[in-house]
Coordinates of C-alpha atoms and ligand atoms in Angstrom, one line a residue:
X109 CA 16.1 -0.7 -28.3
X110 CA 17.5 -1.9 -25.0
X111 CA 17.1 -5.6 -24.2
X112 CA 15.2 -5.3 -20.9
X113 CA 15.4 -9.1 -20.3
X114 CA 19.2 -9.3 -20.4
X115 CA 21.0 -6.0 -20.0
X116 CA 21.5 -3.8 -16.9
X117 CA 19.4 -0.7 -17.3
X118 CA 17.7 2.1 -15.6
X119 CA 13.9 2.5 -15.5
X120 CA 12.0 5.8 -14.9
X121 CA 9.3 6.2 -12.3
X122 CA 7.1 9.1 -13.7
X123 CA 5.0 9.3 -10.6
X124 CA 7.9 10.2 -8.4
X125 CA 10.4 11.4 -11.0
X126 CA 13.0 8.9 -9.9
X127 CA 15.1 6.3 -11.6
X128 CA 15.8 2.7 -10.4
X129 CA 18.4 0.2 -11.5
X130 CA 17.5 -3.2 -13.0
X131 CA 20.0 -6.0 -13.3
X132 CA 18.1 -8.8 -15.1
X133 CA 21.3 -10.8 -15.9
X134 CA 21.9 -11.4 -12.1
X135 CA 18.6 -13.2 -11.6
X136 CA 20.1 -16.0 -13.6
X137 CA 23.0 -16.6 -11.2
X138 CA 22.9 -19.8 -9.2
X139 CA 21.2 -19.6 -5.9
X140 CA 22.5 -22.0 -3.2
X141 CA 20.5 -20.7 -0.2
X142 CA 17.8 -22.9 1.1
X143 CA 14.2 -22.3 0.2
X144 CA 12.3 -22.8 3.4
X145 CA 8.6 -23.2 3.8
X146 CA 7.4 -22.3 7.2
X147 CA 4.4 -24.1 8.7
X148 CA 1.6 -21.6 9.3
X149 CA 1.1 -20.6 12.9
X150 CA -2.3 -21.7 14.1
X151 CA -4.1 -18.8 15.8
X152 CA -7.4 -18.9 17.7
X153 CA -10.5 -17.1 16.4
X154 CA -10.5 -15.1 19.6
X155 CA -7.4 -14.4 21.7
X156 CA -8.2 -13.2 25.3
X157 CA -4.7 -11.5 25.5
X158 CA -5.1 -9.6 22.1
X159 CA -5.4 -5.8 22.4
X160 CA -7.5 -5.7 19.2
X161 CA -9.9 -8.6 19.7
X162 CA -13.6 -7.6 20.4
X163 CA -14.4 -6.9 24.1
X164 CA -10.8 -6.9 25.2
X165 CA -9.0 -4.2 27.2
X166 CA -6.5 -2.3 25.1
X167 CA -2.9 -1.3 26.1
X168 CA -3.9 2.3 26.8
X169 CA -6.7 1.3 29.3
X170 CA -9.6 1.6 26.9
X171 CA -11.8 -1.3 26.1
X172 CA -12.9 -2.5 22.7
X173 CA -16.7 -2.9 22.1
X174 CA -17.9 -6.4 21.2
X175 CA -17.6 -5.3 17.5
X176 CA -18.8 -7.7 14.8
X177 CA -17.4 -6.0 11.7
X178 CA -14.7 -3.4 10.9
X179 CA -13.9 -1.3 14.0
X180 CA -12.0 2.0 14.1
X181 CA -10.6 3.8 17.1
X182 CA -8.1 6.6 18.0
X183 CA -4.6 5.2 18.4
X184 CA -3.7 4.9 22.1
X185 CA -0.1 5.8 21.4
X186 CA -0.5 8.3 18.5
X187 CA 2.6 9.6 16.7
X188 CA 0.7 12.9 16.0
X189 CA -1.5 15.0 18.2
X190 CA -4.4 17.3 17.0
X191 CA -3.8 20.0 19.5
X192 CA -0.1 20.7 19.0
X193 CA 0.5 24.4 18.9
X194 CA 1.2 25.4 15.3
X195 CA 4.6 27.0 14.6
X196 CA 7.4 27.3 12.1
X197 CA 11.1 28.0 12.8
X198 CA 13.0 28.8 9.7
X199 CA 15.3 31.5 11.2
X200 CA 18.3 29.4 10.3
X201 CA 17.8 27.8 6.8
X202 CA 20.0 24.9 7.8
X203 CA 18.0 24.0 10.9
X204 CA 14.3 24.4 10.1
X205 CA 11.4 22.9 12.0
X206 CA 7.6 22.9 11.7
X207 CA 5.1 21.8 14.3
X208 CA 2.9 19.1 12.8
X209 CA -0.6 18.4 13.9
X210 CA -2.4 15.1 13.1
X211 CA -4.7 12.4 14.1
X212 CA -3.8 8.6 14.2
X213 CA -6.5 6.0 14.0
X214 CA -6.4 2.2 14.1
X215 CA -8.7 0.1 12.0
X216 CA -9.5 -3.5 13.0
X217 CA -10.5 -5.2 9.7
X218 CA -12.3 -8.1 11.3
X219 CA -13.2 -9.4 14.7
X220 CA -11.5 -12.7 13.7
X221 CA -8.1 -12.8 15.3
X222 CA -7.0 -15.7 13.0
X223 CA -7.8 -14.0 9.7
X224 CA -6.1 -11.6 7.4
X225 CA -7.6 -9.8 4.4
X226 CA -6.6 -12.9 2.4
X227 CA -9.1 -15.0 4.5
X228 CA -11.9 -12.5 4.6
X229 CA -15.0 -12.8 2.4
X230 CA -15.2 -10.0 -0.2
X231 CA -18.3 -8.6 1.5
X232 CA -16.4 -8.2 4.7
X233 CA -13.5 -6.5 2.9
X234 CA -16.1 -4.1 1.5
X235 CA -16.9 -3.0 5.0
X236 CA -13.1 -2.2 5.4
X237 CA -13.3 -0.2 2.1
X238 CA -16.3 1.7 3.4
X239 CA -14.4 2.5 6.6
X240 CA -11.3 3.7 4.7
X241 CA -13.7 6.0 2.7
X242 CA -15.7 7.2 5.7
X243 CA -12.6 8.0 7.7
X244 CA -11.1 10.0 4.9
X245 CA -14.2 12.1 4.5
X246 CA -14.9 12.5 8.2
X247 CA -11.3 13.3 9.3
X248 CA -11.1 16.0 6.6
X249 CA -14.5 17.5 7.5
X250 CA -13.8 17.5 11.2
X251 CA -10.4 19.3 11.0
X252 CA -10.1 22.0 8.3
X253 CA -6.4 22.3 9.0
X254 CA -5.8 18.8 7.9
X255 CA -4.5 18.3 4.4
X256 CA -3.8 14.6 4.0
X257 CA -5.4 11.3 5.0
X258 CA -2.9 8.4 4.7
X259 CA -4.6 5.0 4.8
X260 CA -2.1 2.2 5.2
X261 CA -1.4 -1.3 6.5
X262 CA 1.7 -2.9 7.9
X263 CA 1.3 -6.7 7.6
X264 CA 3.6 -9.2 9.3
X265 CA 6.3 -9.1 11.9
X266 CA 8.8 -8.5 9.1
X267 CA 7.2 -5.1 8.4
X268 CA 7.1 -4.2 12.1
X269 CA 3.5 -5.0 12.6
X270 CA 2.9 -5.2 16.3
X271 CA 0.0 -7.6 16.4
X272 CA -1.3 -10.4 14.1
X273 CA -4.9 -9.4 14.5
X274 CA -5.9 -8.0 11.1
X275 CA -5.6 -4.3 11.3
X276 CA -4.4 -1.1 9.5
X277 CA -3.8 2.5 10.4
X278 CA -4.9 5.9 9.2
X279 CA -2.9 9.0 9.9
X280 CA -4.3 12.4 9.0
X281 CA -1.8 15.2 8.9
X282 CA -1.5 19.0 8.5
X283 CA 1.0 18.7 5.7
X284 CA 1.5 16.3 2.8
X285 CA 3.6 13.3 3.6
X286 CA 6.9 13.0 1.6
X287 CA 5.8 10.2 -0.8
X288 CA 2.6 12.1 -1.6
X289 CA 4.6 15.3 -2.1
X290 CA 6.8 13.5 -4.6
X291 CA 3.8 12.4 -6.6
X292 CA 2.1 15.8 -6.6
X293 CA 4.1 17.8 -9.1
X294 CA 4.6 15.1 -11.8
X295 CA 0.9 14.3 -11.8
X296 CA 0.0 18.0 -11.9
X297 CA 2.2 18.8 -14.8
X298 CA 1.2 15.7 -16.7
X299 CA -2.5 16.6 -16.3
X300 CA -1.9 20.2 -17.4
X301 CA 0.0 19.0 -20.5
X302 CA -2.3 16.2 -21.7
X303 CA -5.6 16.8 -20.0
X304 CA -5.6 13.2 -18.6
X305 CA -4.3 11.8 -15.4
X306 CA -0.9 10.2 -15.5
X307 CA -2.3 7.1 -13.7
X308 CA -5.0 6.7 -16.4
X309 CA -2.4 6.8 -19.1
X310 CA -0.1 4.3 -17.3
X311 CA -3.1 2.0 -17.0
X312 CA -4.1 2.4 -20.7
X313 CA -0.6 1.6 -21.8
X314 CA -0.3 -1.5 -19.5
X315 CA -3.7 -2.7 -20.8
X316 CA -2.2 -2.5 -24.3
X317 CA 1.1 -4.2 -23.5
X318 CA -0.4 -7.0 -21.2
X319 CA 3.1 -7.7 -19.8
X320 CA 2.8 -6.6 -16.2
X321 CA -0.9 -7.0 -15.2
X322 CA -1.4 -9.4 -12.4
X323 CA -5.2 -9.2 -12.0
X324 CA -8.1 -7.0 -13.2
X325 CA -11.8 -6.7 -12.6
X326 CA -14.3 -4.3 -14.1
X327 CA -13.2 -1.3 -12.0
X328 CA -9.7 -2.0 -10.7
X329 CA -6.4 -3.3 -12.2
X330 CA -3.4 -4.7 -10.3
X331 CA 0.0 -4.5 -12.0
X332 CA 3.7 -4.6 -11.3
X333 CA 4.8 -1.1 -12.3
X334 CA 7.5 -0.9 -14.9
X335 CA 9.7 0.9 -12.3
X336 CA 9.0 -1.4 -9.3
X337 CA 11.7 -1.5 -6.7
X338 CA 10.5 -4.3 -4.4
X339 CA 10.5 -7.7 -6.0
X340 CA 6.7 -8.2 -6.0
X341 CA 5.7 -4.6 -5.6
X342 CA 2.3 -3.8 -7.1
X343 CA 0.2 -0.8 -8.0
X344 CA -3.6 -1.1 -7.7
X345 CA -5.4 1.4 -10.0
X346 CA -9.0 2.6 -10.0
X347 CA -10.2 2.6 -13.6
X348 CA -12.2 5.8 -13.0
X349 CA -9.9 8.7 -12.1
X350 CA -11.5 9.5 -8.7
X351 CA -9.5 11.7 -6.3
X352 CA -10.7 10.3 -3.0
X353 CA -11.7 7.0 -1.6
X354 CA -15.1 8.3 -0.6
X355 CA -16.0 9.1 -4.2
X356 CA -16.0 5.3 -5.0
X357 CA -19.6 4.1 -5.7
X358 CA -21.0 0.9 -4.5
X359 CA -19.8 -1.3 -7.4
X360 CA -16.3 0.3 -7.3
X361 CA -16.1 -0.5 -3.6
X362 CA -17.2 -4.1 -4.2
X363 CA -14.6 -4.3 -7.0
X364 CA -11.9 -2.8 -4.8
X365 CA -12.7 -5.4 -2.1
X366 CA -12.5 -8.1 -4.8
X367 CA -9.1 -6.8 -5.9
X368 CA -7.7 -6.6 -2.4
X369 CA -8.9 -10.2 -1.9
X370 CA -7.4 -11.4 -5.2
X371 CA -4.1 -9.8 -4.5
X372 CA -3.6 -10.8 -0.9
X373 CA -4.6 -14.4 -1.8
X374 CA -2.0 -14.6 -4.6
X375 CA 0.6 -13.0 -2.4
X376 CA 0.0 -15.7 0.3
X377 CA 0.1 -18.4 -2.4
X378 CA 3.5 -17.2 -3.7
X379 CA 5.6 -18.7 -0.9
X380 CA 2.8 -20.5 1.0
X381 CA 2.9 -18.1 3.9
X382 CA 1.0 -15.1 5.2
X383 CA 2.8 -12.7 3.0
X384 CA 4.2 -9.6 4.7
X385 CA 3.9 -6.1 3.1
X386 CA 3.2 -2.5 3.7
X387 CA 0.5 -1.0 1.6
X388 CA -1.4 2.3 1.4
X389 CA -3.6 4.4 -0.7
X390 CA -2.6 7.6 -2.5
X391 CA -5.5 9.9 -2.9
X392 CA -5.7 13.7 -3.4
X393 CA -4.9 16.0 -0.5
X394 CA -8.0 17.0 1.4
X395 CA -9.3 20.5 2.2
X396 CA -7.4 21.8 -0.8
X397 CA -10.1 22.0 -3.5
X398 CA -10.6 20.0 -6.6
X399 CA -7.4 18.3 -7.9
X400 CA -8.2 16.5 -11.0
X401 CA -4.6 15.4 -11.6
X402 CA -4.8 13.1 -8.6
X403 CA -6.0 9.6 -9.4
X404 CA -6.7 7.2 -6.6
X405 CA -4.3 4.2 -6.4
X406 CA -2.7 1.9 -3.9
X407 CA 0.9 0.8 -3.6
X408 CA 1.9 -2.6 -2.1
X409 CA 5.5 -2.9 -1.0
X410 CA 6.3 -6.5 0.1
X411 CA 9.9 -7.3 1.2
X412 CA 10.1 -11.0 0.3
X413 CA 12.3 -12.1 -2.6
X414 CA 12.7 -15.8 -2.9
X415 CA 11.0 -17.7 -0.1
X416 CA 9.2 -17.3 3.2
X417 CA 12.4 -15.9 4.8
X418 CA 14.7 -14.6 2.1
X419 CA 13.9 -10.9 1.8
X420 CA 15.2 -8.0 -0.1
X421 CA 17.1 -5.4 1.9
X422 CA 17.5 -1.8 0.9
X423 CA 21.1 -1.5 1.8
X424 CA 24.5 -0.4 0.4
X425 CA 24.1 0.9 -3.1
X426 CA 20.4 1.4 -2.5
X427 CA 20.9 3.6 0.6
X428 CA 23.8 5.5 -0.8
X429 CA 23.0 5.4 -4.5
X430 CA 19.9 4.1 -6.2
X431 CA 17.4 1.3 -5.5
X432 CA 18.1 -1.8 -7.6
X433 CA 16.4 -5.1 -8.5
X434 CA 17.3 -8.3 -10.2
X435 CA 14.2 -10.2 -11.2
X436 CA 12.4 -8.0 -13.7
X437 CA 8.9 -6.6 -13.2
X438 CA 7.7 -8.7 -16.1
X439 CA 8.9 -12.0 -14.7
X440 CA 7.5 -11.1 -11.2
X441 CA 4.1 -10.2 -12.8
X442 CA 4.0 -13.5 -14.7
X443 CA 4.7 -15.4 -11.5
X444 CA 2.0 -13.7 -9.5
X445 CA -0.5 -13.9 -12.4
X446 CA -0.4 -17.6 -12.7
X447 CA -1.0 -18.3 -9.0
X448 CA -4.3 -19.8 -7.9
X449 CA -7.0 -17.4 -6.8
X450 CA -7.9 -19.6 -3.9
X451 CA -5.7 -19.4 -0.8
X452 CA -3.6 -22.5 0.0
X453 CA -4.9 -24.4 2.9
Ligands
LIG135 P1 1.0 -1.6 13.5 O1 0.2 -1.4 12.3 O2 2.5 -1.3 13.2 O3 0.9 -3.0 14.0 O4 0.5 -0.7 14.7 C1 -0.6 -0.9 15.4 C2 -1.0 0.4 16.1 O5 -2.0 0.1 17.1 C3 0.2 1.0 16.8 O6 0.4 2.3 16.3 C4 -1.8 0.9 18.2 C5 -0.3 1.1 18.3 O7 0.0 2.3 18.9 N1 -2.3 0.3 19.4 C6 -3.3 1.0 20.1 O8 -3.6 2.1 19.8 N2 -3.8 0.4 21.2 C7 -3.5 -0.9 21.7 O9 -4.0 -1.4 22.6 C8 -2.5 -1.7 21.0 C9 -1.9 -1.0 19.7
LIG136 ZN1 -7.2 -10.4 18.3

């Protein structure tokens, strides 16, 4: 047995078939940097200059309706276009290209400019869940050439988020995104071998071990995966192995909203700031038939390490070699787990 609390070791990520490096002994080294707390910026409920607030003009010239709950629109500056001429150039194997079609949507979680998901009542978050599900289903149905719907959120300036108004994005693409592609074959071969989804078995094992679970309700569990790279990275798993967001029933949607609330509140409480992260759901490819090896889950990738300002950077050895972490997943999970479930004021 390897002493995972003391010795440098590698951990395997079965979802992506990649290894990461853990250096638990380094977490004990003295830290002399300062631990800042940053006073929270006070934002108004409504900001007349915000592109995303209800009723306001957007940057592209369109105007938002006076929306009262979750509101979704086509990105005014989309990275992908639905009407791009299809085409593949692989004449030179070293310089290949593929035209890529897609649709980019923006989702305002709430009309409240001063809120984030961590402030929203669970019932309001459920409207967001409904929108994620509806968008997945409608985008797939409206464009048969589309094969993936990526629901995600960039939160906080640190993650390149352009506007503090609570919002996320949805990109639907012709081909599978890279991270989804990585998870495809391992999940498929696991299902073929065992007749169960890999994610279901990861969940069952974590429930047995009780070392890395941060929060759970009747239908969803949040844990720090054994192979996490980011200090407080989490995996949010749907107990029922559904393939797509729109397959969630009413109680599972409510439970997902509760899980999103519970996690974002604990994240904010960790360093007493609005906690930055990028998150997104991984669901089965669309317009591709039944894929029982795919099991709906969300990944949260927050950059902060030690305080409101001290972040982890993926540099040096991580760019050229392998991602590495100091604080173990088990210690990170214990820290998140014991935080209060009510947001600091
Ligand atoms: P972030 O999730 O990185 O903050 O991006 C927000 C998106 O919102 C971004 O892709 C779009 C930007 O193009 N946007 C609009 O579509 N209209 C606007 O008026 C402002 C921002
Ligand atoms: Zn706003």
